[in-house]
Short mmCIF file of C-alpha atoms in Angstrom, two decimals:
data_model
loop_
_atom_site.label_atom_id
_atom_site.label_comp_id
_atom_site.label_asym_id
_atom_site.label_seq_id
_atom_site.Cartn_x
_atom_site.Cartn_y
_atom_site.Cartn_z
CA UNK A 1 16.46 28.96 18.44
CA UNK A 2 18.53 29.82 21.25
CA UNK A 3 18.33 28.95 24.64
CA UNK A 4 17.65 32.30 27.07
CA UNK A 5 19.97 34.14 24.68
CA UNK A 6 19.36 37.77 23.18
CA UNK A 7 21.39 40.07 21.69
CA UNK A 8 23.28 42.73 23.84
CA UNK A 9 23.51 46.18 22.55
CA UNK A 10 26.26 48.51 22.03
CA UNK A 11 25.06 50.69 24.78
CA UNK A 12 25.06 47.62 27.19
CA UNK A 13 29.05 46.68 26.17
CA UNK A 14 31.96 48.65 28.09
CA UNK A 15 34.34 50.77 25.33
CA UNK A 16 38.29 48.97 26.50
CA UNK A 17 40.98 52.28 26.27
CA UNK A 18 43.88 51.30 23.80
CA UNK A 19 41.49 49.66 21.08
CA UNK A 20 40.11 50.64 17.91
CA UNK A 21 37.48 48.17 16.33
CA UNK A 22 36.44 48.22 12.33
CA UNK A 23 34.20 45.97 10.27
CA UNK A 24 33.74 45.68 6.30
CA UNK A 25 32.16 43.28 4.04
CA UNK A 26 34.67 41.22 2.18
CA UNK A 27 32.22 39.31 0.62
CA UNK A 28 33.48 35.98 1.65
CA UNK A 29 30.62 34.76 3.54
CA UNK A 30 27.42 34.98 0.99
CA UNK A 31 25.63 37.24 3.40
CA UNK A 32 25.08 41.09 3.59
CA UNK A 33 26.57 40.55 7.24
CA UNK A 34 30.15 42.23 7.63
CA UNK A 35 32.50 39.00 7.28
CA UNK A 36 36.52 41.27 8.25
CA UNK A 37 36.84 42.66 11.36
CA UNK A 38 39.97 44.71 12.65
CA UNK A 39 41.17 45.18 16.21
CA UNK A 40 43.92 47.53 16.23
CA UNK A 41 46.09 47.89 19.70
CA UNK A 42 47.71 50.73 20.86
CA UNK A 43 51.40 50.41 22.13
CA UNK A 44 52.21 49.07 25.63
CA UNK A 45 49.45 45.84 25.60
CA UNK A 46 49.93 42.45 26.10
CA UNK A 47 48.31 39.24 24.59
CA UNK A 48 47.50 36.03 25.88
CA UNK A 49 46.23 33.58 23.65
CA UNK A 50 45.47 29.74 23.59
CA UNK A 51 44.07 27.81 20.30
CA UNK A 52 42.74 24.53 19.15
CA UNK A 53 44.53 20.79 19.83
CA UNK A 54 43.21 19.71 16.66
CA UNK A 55 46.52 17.87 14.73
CA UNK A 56 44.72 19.32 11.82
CA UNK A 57 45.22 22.89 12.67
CA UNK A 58 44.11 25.58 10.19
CA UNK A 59 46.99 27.83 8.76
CA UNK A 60 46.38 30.95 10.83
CA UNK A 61 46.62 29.26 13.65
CA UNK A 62 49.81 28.16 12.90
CA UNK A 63 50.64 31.95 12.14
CA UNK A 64 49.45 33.61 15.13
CA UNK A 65 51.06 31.18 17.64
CA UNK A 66 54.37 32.23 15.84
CA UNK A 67 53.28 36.26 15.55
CA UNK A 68 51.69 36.11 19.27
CA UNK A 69 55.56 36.72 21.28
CA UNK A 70 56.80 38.82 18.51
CA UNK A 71 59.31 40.98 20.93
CA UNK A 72 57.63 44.47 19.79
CA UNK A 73 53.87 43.45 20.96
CA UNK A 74 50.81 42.48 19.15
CA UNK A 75 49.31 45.58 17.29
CA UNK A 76 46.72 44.29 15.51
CA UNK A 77 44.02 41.20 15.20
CA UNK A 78 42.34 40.47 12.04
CA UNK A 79 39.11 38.14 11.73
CA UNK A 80 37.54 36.71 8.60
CA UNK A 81 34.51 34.37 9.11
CA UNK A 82 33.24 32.49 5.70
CA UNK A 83 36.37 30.36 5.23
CA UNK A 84 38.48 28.69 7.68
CA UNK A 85 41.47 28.75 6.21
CA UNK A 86 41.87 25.19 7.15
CA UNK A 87 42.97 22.11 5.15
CA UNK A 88 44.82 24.69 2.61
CA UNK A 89 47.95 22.92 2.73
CA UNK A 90 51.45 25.43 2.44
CA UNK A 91 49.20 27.82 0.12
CA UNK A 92 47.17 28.54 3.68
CA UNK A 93 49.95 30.04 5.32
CA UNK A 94 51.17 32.02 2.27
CA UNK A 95 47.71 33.10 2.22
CA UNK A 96 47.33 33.78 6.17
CA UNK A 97 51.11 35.73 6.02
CA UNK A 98 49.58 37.71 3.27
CA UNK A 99 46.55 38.95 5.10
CA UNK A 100 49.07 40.45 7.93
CA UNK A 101 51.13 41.61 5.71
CA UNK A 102 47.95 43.44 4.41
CA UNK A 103 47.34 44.70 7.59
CA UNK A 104 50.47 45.82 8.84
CA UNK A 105 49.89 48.17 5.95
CA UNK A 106 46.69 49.35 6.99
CA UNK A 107 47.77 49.61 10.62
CA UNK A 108 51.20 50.83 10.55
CA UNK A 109 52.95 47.90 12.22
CA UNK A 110 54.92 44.89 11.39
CA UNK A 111 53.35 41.65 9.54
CA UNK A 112 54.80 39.69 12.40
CA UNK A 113 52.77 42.03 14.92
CA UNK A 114 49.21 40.43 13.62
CA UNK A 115 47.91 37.83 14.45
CA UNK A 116 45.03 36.53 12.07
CA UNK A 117 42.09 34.39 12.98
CA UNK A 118 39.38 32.49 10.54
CA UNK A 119 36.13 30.63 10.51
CA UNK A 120 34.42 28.96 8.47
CA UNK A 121 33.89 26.40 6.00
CA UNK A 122 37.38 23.88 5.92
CA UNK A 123 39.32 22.70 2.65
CA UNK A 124 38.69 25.63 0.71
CA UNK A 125 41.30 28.47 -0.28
CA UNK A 126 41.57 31.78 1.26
CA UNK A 127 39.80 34.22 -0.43
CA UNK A 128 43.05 36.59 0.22
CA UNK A 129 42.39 39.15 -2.39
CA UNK A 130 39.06 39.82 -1.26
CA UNK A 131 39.80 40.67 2.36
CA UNK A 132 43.26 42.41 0.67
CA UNK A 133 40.56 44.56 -1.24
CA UNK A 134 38.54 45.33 1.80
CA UNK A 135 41.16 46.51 4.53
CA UNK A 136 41.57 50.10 2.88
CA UNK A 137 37.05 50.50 2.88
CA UNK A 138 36.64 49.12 6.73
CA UNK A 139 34.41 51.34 8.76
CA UNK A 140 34.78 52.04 12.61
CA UNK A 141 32.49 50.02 14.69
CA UNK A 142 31.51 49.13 18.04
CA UNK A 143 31.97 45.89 19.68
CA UNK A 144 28.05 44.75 19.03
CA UNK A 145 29.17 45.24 15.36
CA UNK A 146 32.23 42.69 16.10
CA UNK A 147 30.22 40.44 17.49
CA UNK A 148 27.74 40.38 14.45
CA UNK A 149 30.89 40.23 11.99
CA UNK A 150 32.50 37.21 13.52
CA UNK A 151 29.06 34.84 13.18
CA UNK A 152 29.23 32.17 11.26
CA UNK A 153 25.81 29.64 11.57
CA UNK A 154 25.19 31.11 15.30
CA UNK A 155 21.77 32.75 15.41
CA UNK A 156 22.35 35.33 18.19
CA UNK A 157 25.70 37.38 18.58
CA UNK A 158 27.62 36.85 21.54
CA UNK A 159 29.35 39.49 23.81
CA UNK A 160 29.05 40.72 27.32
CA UNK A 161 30.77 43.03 29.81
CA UNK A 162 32.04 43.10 33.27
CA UNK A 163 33.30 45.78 35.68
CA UNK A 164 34.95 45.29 39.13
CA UNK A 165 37.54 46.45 41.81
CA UNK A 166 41.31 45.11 41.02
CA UNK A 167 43.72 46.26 43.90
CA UNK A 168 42.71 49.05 46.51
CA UNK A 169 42.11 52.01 43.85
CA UNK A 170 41.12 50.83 40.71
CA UNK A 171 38.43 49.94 38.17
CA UNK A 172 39.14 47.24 35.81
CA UNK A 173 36.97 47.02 32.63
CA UNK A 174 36.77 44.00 30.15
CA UNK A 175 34.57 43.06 27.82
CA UNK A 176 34.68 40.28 24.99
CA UNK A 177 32.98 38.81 21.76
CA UNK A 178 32.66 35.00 21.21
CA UNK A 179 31.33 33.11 18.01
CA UNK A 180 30.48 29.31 17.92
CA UNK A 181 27.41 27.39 17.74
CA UNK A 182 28.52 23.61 16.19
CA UNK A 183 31.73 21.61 15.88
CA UNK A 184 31.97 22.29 19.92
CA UNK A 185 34.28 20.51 22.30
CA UNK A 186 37.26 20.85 24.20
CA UNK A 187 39.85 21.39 23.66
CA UNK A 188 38.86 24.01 22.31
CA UNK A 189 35.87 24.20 20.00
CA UNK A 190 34.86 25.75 16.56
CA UNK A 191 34.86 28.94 18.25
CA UNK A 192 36.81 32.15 18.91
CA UNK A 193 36.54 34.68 21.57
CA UNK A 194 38.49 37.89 22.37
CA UNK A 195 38.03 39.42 25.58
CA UNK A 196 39.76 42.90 25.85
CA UNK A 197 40.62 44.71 29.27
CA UNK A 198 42.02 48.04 30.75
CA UNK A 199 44.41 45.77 33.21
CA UNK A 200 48.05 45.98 32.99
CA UNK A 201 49.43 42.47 33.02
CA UNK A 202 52.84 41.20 32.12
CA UNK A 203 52.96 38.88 29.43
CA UNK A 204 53.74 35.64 30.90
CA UNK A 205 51.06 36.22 33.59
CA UNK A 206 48.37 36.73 31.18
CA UNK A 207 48.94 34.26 28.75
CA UNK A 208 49.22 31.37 32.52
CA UNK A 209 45.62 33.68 33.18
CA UNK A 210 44.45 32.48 30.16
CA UNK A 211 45.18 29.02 30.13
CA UNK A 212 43.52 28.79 33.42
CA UNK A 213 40.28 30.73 32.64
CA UNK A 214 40.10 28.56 29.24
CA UNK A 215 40.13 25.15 31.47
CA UNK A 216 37.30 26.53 33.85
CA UNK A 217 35.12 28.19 30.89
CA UNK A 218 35.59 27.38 27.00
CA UNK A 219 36.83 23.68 28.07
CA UNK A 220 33.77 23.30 30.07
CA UNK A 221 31.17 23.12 27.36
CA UNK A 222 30.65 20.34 24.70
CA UNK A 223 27.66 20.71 22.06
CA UNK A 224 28.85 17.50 19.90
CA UNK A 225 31.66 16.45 20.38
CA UNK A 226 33.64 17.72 17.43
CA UNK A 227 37.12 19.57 18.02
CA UNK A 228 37.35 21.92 15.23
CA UNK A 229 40.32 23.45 13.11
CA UNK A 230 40.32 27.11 14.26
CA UNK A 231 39.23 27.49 17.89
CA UNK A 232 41.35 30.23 19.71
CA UNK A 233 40.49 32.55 22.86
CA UNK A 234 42.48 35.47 22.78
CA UNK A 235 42.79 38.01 26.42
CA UNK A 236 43.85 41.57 25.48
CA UNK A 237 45.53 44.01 28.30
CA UNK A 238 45.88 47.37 27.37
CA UNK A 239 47.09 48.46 30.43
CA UNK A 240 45.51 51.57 30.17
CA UNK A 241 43.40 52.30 33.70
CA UNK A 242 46.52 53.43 35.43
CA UNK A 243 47.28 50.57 37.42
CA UNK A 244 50.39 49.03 38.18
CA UNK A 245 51.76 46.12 36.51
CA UNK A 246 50.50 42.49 37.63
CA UNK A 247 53.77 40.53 36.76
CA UNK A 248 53.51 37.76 39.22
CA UNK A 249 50.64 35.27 40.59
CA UNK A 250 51.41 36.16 43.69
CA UNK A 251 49.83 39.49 43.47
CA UNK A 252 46.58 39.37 44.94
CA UNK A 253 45.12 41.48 42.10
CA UNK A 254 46.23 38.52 39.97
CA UNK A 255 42.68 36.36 41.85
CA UNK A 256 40.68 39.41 41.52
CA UNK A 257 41.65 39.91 37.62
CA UNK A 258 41.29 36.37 37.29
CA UNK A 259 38.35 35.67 38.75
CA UNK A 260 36.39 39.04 36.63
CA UNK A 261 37.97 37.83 33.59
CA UNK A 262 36.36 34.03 34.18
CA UNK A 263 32.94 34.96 35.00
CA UNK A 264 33.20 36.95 31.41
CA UNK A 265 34.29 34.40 29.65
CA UNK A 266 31.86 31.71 31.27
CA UNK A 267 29.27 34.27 30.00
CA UNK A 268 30.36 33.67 26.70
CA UNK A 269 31.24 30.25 27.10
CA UNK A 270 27.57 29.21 28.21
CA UNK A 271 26.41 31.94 25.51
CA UNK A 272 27.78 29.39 22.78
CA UNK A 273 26.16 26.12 24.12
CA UNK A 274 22.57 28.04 24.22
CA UNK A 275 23.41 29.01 20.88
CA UNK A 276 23.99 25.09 20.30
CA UNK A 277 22.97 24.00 17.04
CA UNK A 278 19.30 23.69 16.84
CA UNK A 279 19.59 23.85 20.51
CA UNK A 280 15.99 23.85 22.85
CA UNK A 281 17.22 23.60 26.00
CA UNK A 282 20.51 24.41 27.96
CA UNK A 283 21.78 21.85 30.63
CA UNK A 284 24.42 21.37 33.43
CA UNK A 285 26.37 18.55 34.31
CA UNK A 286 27.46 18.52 38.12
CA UNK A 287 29.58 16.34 39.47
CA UNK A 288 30.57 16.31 42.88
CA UNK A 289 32.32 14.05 45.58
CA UNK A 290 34.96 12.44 42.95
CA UNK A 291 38.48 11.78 43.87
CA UNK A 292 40.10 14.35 41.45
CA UNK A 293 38.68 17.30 39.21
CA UNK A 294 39.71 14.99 36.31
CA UNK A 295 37.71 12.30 37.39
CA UNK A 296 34.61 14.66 37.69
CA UNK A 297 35.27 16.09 34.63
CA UNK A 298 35.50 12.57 32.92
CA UNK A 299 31.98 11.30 34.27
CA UNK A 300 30.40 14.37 33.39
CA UNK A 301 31.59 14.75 30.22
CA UNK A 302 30.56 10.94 29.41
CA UNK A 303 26.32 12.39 30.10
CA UNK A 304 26.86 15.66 28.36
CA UNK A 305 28.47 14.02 24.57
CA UNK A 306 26.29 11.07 24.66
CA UNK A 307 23.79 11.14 21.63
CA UNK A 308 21.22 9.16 23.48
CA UNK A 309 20.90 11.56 26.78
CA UNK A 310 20.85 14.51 24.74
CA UNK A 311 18.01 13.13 22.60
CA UNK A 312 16.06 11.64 25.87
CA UNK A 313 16.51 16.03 26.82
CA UNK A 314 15.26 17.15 23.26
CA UNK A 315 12.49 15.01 23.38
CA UNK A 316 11.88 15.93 27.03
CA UNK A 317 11.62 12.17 27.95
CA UNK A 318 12.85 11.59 31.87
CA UNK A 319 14.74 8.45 30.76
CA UNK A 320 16.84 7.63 33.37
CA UNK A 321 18.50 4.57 32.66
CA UNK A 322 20.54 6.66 29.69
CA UNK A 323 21.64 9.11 32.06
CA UNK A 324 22.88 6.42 34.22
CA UNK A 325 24.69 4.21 31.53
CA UNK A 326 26.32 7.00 30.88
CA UNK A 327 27.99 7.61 33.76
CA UNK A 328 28.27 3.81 34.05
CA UNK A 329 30.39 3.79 31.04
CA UNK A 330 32.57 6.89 31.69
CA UNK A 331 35.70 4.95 32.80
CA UNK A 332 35.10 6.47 36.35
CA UNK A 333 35.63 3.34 39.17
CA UNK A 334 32.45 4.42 41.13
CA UNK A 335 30.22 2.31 43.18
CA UNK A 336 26.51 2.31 41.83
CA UNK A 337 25.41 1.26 45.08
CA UNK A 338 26.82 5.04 46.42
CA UNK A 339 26.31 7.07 43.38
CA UNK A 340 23.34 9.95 43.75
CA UNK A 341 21.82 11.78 40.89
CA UNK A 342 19.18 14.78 41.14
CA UNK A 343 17.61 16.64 38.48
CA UNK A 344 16.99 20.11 39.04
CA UNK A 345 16.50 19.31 42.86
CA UNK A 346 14.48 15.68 42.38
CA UNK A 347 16.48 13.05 44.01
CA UNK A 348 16.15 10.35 40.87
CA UNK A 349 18.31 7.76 41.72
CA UNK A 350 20.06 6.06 44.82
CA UNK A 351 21.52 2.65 45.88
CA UNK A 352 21.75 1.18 42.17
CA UNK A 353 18.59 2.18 41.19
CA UNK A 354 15.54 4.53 40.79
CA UNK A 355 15.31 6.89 44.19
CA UNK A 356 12.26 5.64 45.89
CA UNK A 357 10.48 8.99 46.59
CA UNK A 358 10.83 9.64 42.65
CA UNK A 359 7.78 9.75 40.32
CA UNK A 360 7.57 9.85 36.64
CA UNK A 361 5.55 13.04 36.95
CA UNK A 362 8.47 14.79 38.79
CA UNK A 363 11.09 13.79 36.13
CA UNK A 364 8.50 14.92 33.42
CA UNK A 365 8.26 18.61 35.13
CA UNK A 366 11.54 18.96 35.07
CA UNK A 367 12.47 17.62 31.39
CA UNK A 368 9.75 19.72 30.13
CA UNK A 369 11.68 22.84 31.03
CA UNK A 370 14.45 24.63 29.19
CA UNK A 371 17.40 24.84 31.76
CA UNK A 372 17.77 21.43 33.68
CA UNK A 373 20.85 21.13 35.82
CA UNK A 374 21.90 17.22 36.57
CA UNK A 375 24.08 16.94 39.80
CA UNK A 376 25.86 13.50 40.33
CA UNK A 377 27.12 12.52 43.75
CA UNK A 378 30.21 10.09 43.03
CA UNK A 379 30.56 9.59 46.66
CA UNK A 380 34.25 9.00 46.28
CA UNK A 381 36.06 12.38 47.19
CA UNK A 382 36.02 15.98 47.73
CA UNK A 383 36.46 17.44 44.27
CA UNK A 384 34.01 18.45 41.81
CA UNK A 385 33.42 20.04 38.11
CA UNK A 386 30.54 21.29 36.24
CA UNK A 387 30.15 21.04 32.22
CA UNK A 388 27.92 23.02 30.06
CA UNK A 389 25.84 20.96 26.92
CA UNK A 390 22.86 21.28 24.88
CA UNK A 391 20.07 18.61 23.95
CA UNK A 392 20.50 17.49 20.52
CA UNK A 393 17.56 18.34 17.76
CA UNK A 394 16.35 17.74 14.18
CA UNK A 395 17.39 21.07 13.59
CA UNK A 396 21.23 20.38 14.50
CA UNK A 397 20.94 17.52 11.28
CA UNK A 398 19.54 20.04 8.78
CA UNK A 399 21.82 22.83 9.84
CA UNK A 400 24.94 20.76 9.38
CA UNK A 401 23.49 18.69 6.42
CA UNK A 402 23.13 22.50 4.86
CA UNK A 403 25.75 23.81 5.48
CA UNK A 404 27.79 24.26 2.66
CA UNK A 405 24.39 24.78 0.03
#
């Protein structure tokens, strides 16, 4: 069950000028569920797009970093969940190239002009005819219906919406969609996310914008520890609110855009780790006071993918000592003699060793709740990071274990 995570509405979800959403059931994914969904673009957008590090790429990931500079513009975006595409060898990418070409024809544009995305289960062919057969039948939706067709074993659909000043004048809109629930890790995770907006942004901008709001956000959050085949995060500008072009990061507008656009996407981002795999509770991994941003990154991620700590939070057990191995065995030269650690507020530790004001009933309190927050004082700087995780169930065993029945 999800962590503090319900379902938004399509009434609660901004409508993005210059695109035109669809859905269908392909009948990849066993499910009554729409499995294909279209986002067609009108003419003058840009695209920014980052994907997956995995060596073991899936074939339309391949595809859409070659379609995504295409010098006439993106056009259109098409989504299959149910089959990953993944492990298909050369037949993959005949198979991806096929399902733009399919779409150009549907859309009016060039094959090279869509980029195609997939999710789902890995070494198994493309379905190709079946989403082929589909394109002509797919019905208009909204993007709470995109949202729904892009699950694959997440339990809650995951979109949101922001709205803010950008320059003197304007309104900038954006919402986005996000799917991902296992397999999560940087960089990135089983997941994708589109997140569309009325901003006019030069290409090269938005696809430096997207980098950096994919380092603060979707490469913030581990569930366990698995990089999959397919992860991409995809930032749509349709230019279409009237503003000038942002074509430089100098542009002030460029650290108001930015900073909209990231609190969306952390939305999402933290929206996936609730939606964690037989997930119960939702947890934050501060680090402060470390000599670089990679170093608190490092010692934070060593508490948030460790097995053992994220069983100690599932079984609400205030068990220090794993917490503190963990950072102890992060690679992170800190002194233990310096190093602070709270838990939701509870000094726990200090000077090598259990804090001395700390009492098992405090650590119980706040272990027994569903969003704990651990802050770690490294003593050893000014920088800091924060990392997103999820405790670690029975559940997360029997989904994965089911998977493919």
């Amino acid at each position: 069950m999800a962590v503090n995570l319900t379902e938004k509405t399509a009434d609660q979800l901004l409508n993005i000028d210059g695109i035109q959403l669809f859905t269908a059931r392909a009948g990849i994914k066993q499910t009554d569920r729409a499995d294909l969904t279209l986002m067609v673009l009108s003419g003058g957008n840009t695209v920014g797009a980052v994907f997956t590090t995995n060596r073991f790429c899936a074939a339309p990931v391949h595809i859409a970093k070659s379609h995504l500079f295409d010098e006439d513009g993106v056009r259109a975006i098409i989504i299959n969940t149910g089959n990953a595409n993944a492990g298909t060898g050369a037949q993959g990418r005949i198979d991806a190239i096929e399902t733009c070409a399919a779409t150009a024809e549907q859309t009016g544009c060039k094959p090279s002009q869509v980029l195609p995305f997939s999710t789902g289960v890995i070494l198994e062919p493309l379905p190709v005819g079946k989403i082929t057969a589909a394109l002509p039948k797919m019905q208009p939706a909204d993007w709470a219906d995109a949202a729904r067709a892009i699950m694959t074993t997440d339990t809650v659909p995951k979109s949101a919406s922001r709205e803010g000043s950008v320059g003197e004048k304007h309104t900038v809109r954006a919402t986005g969609i996000a799917k991902g629930s296992g397999m999560i890790h940087p960089n990135m995770a089983t997941m994708l996310s589109f997140i569309a907006t009325d901003a006019k942004v030069s290409q090269p901008v938005l696809q430096l914008m997207t980098q950096e709001i994919a380092d603060d956000t979707f490469n913030s959050i581990t569930v366990d520890g698995d990089t999959s085949t397919n992860d991409s995060f995809v930032i749509i500008a349709t230019g279409k609110n009237g503003q000038s072009e942002i074509d430089n990061i100098a542009d002030p507008r460029y650290k108001q855009l930015k900073n909209l656009l990231c609190g969306l996407a952390l939305e999402l981002a933290q929206a996936i780790v609730r939606d964690g795999e037989g997930a119960t509770k939702f947890i934050t991994i501060e680090v402060c006071n470390a000599e670089s941003r990679d170093e608190a990154r490092q010692a934070a991620y060593a508490v948030a993918r460790s097995p053992l700590v994220k069983t100690a939070f599932f079984a609400s057990d205030p068990n220090l000592g794993r917490l503190l191995a963990a950072v102890g065995c992060s690679g992170v030269d800190l002194d233990c003699n310096t190093l602070k650690m709270w838990l939701n507020g509870v000094l726990v530790a200090e000077k090598g060793g259990r804090a001395a004001g700390y009492t098992e009933e405090q650590g119980q309190a706040v272990m027994n709740e569903s969003e704990i927050t651990v802050r770690i004082d490294l003593q050893r700087g000014r920088e800091q990071a924060a990392v997103y995780t999820c405790d670690l169930s029975h559940d997360y065993v029997s989904i994965n274990a089911d998977y493919r029945s």
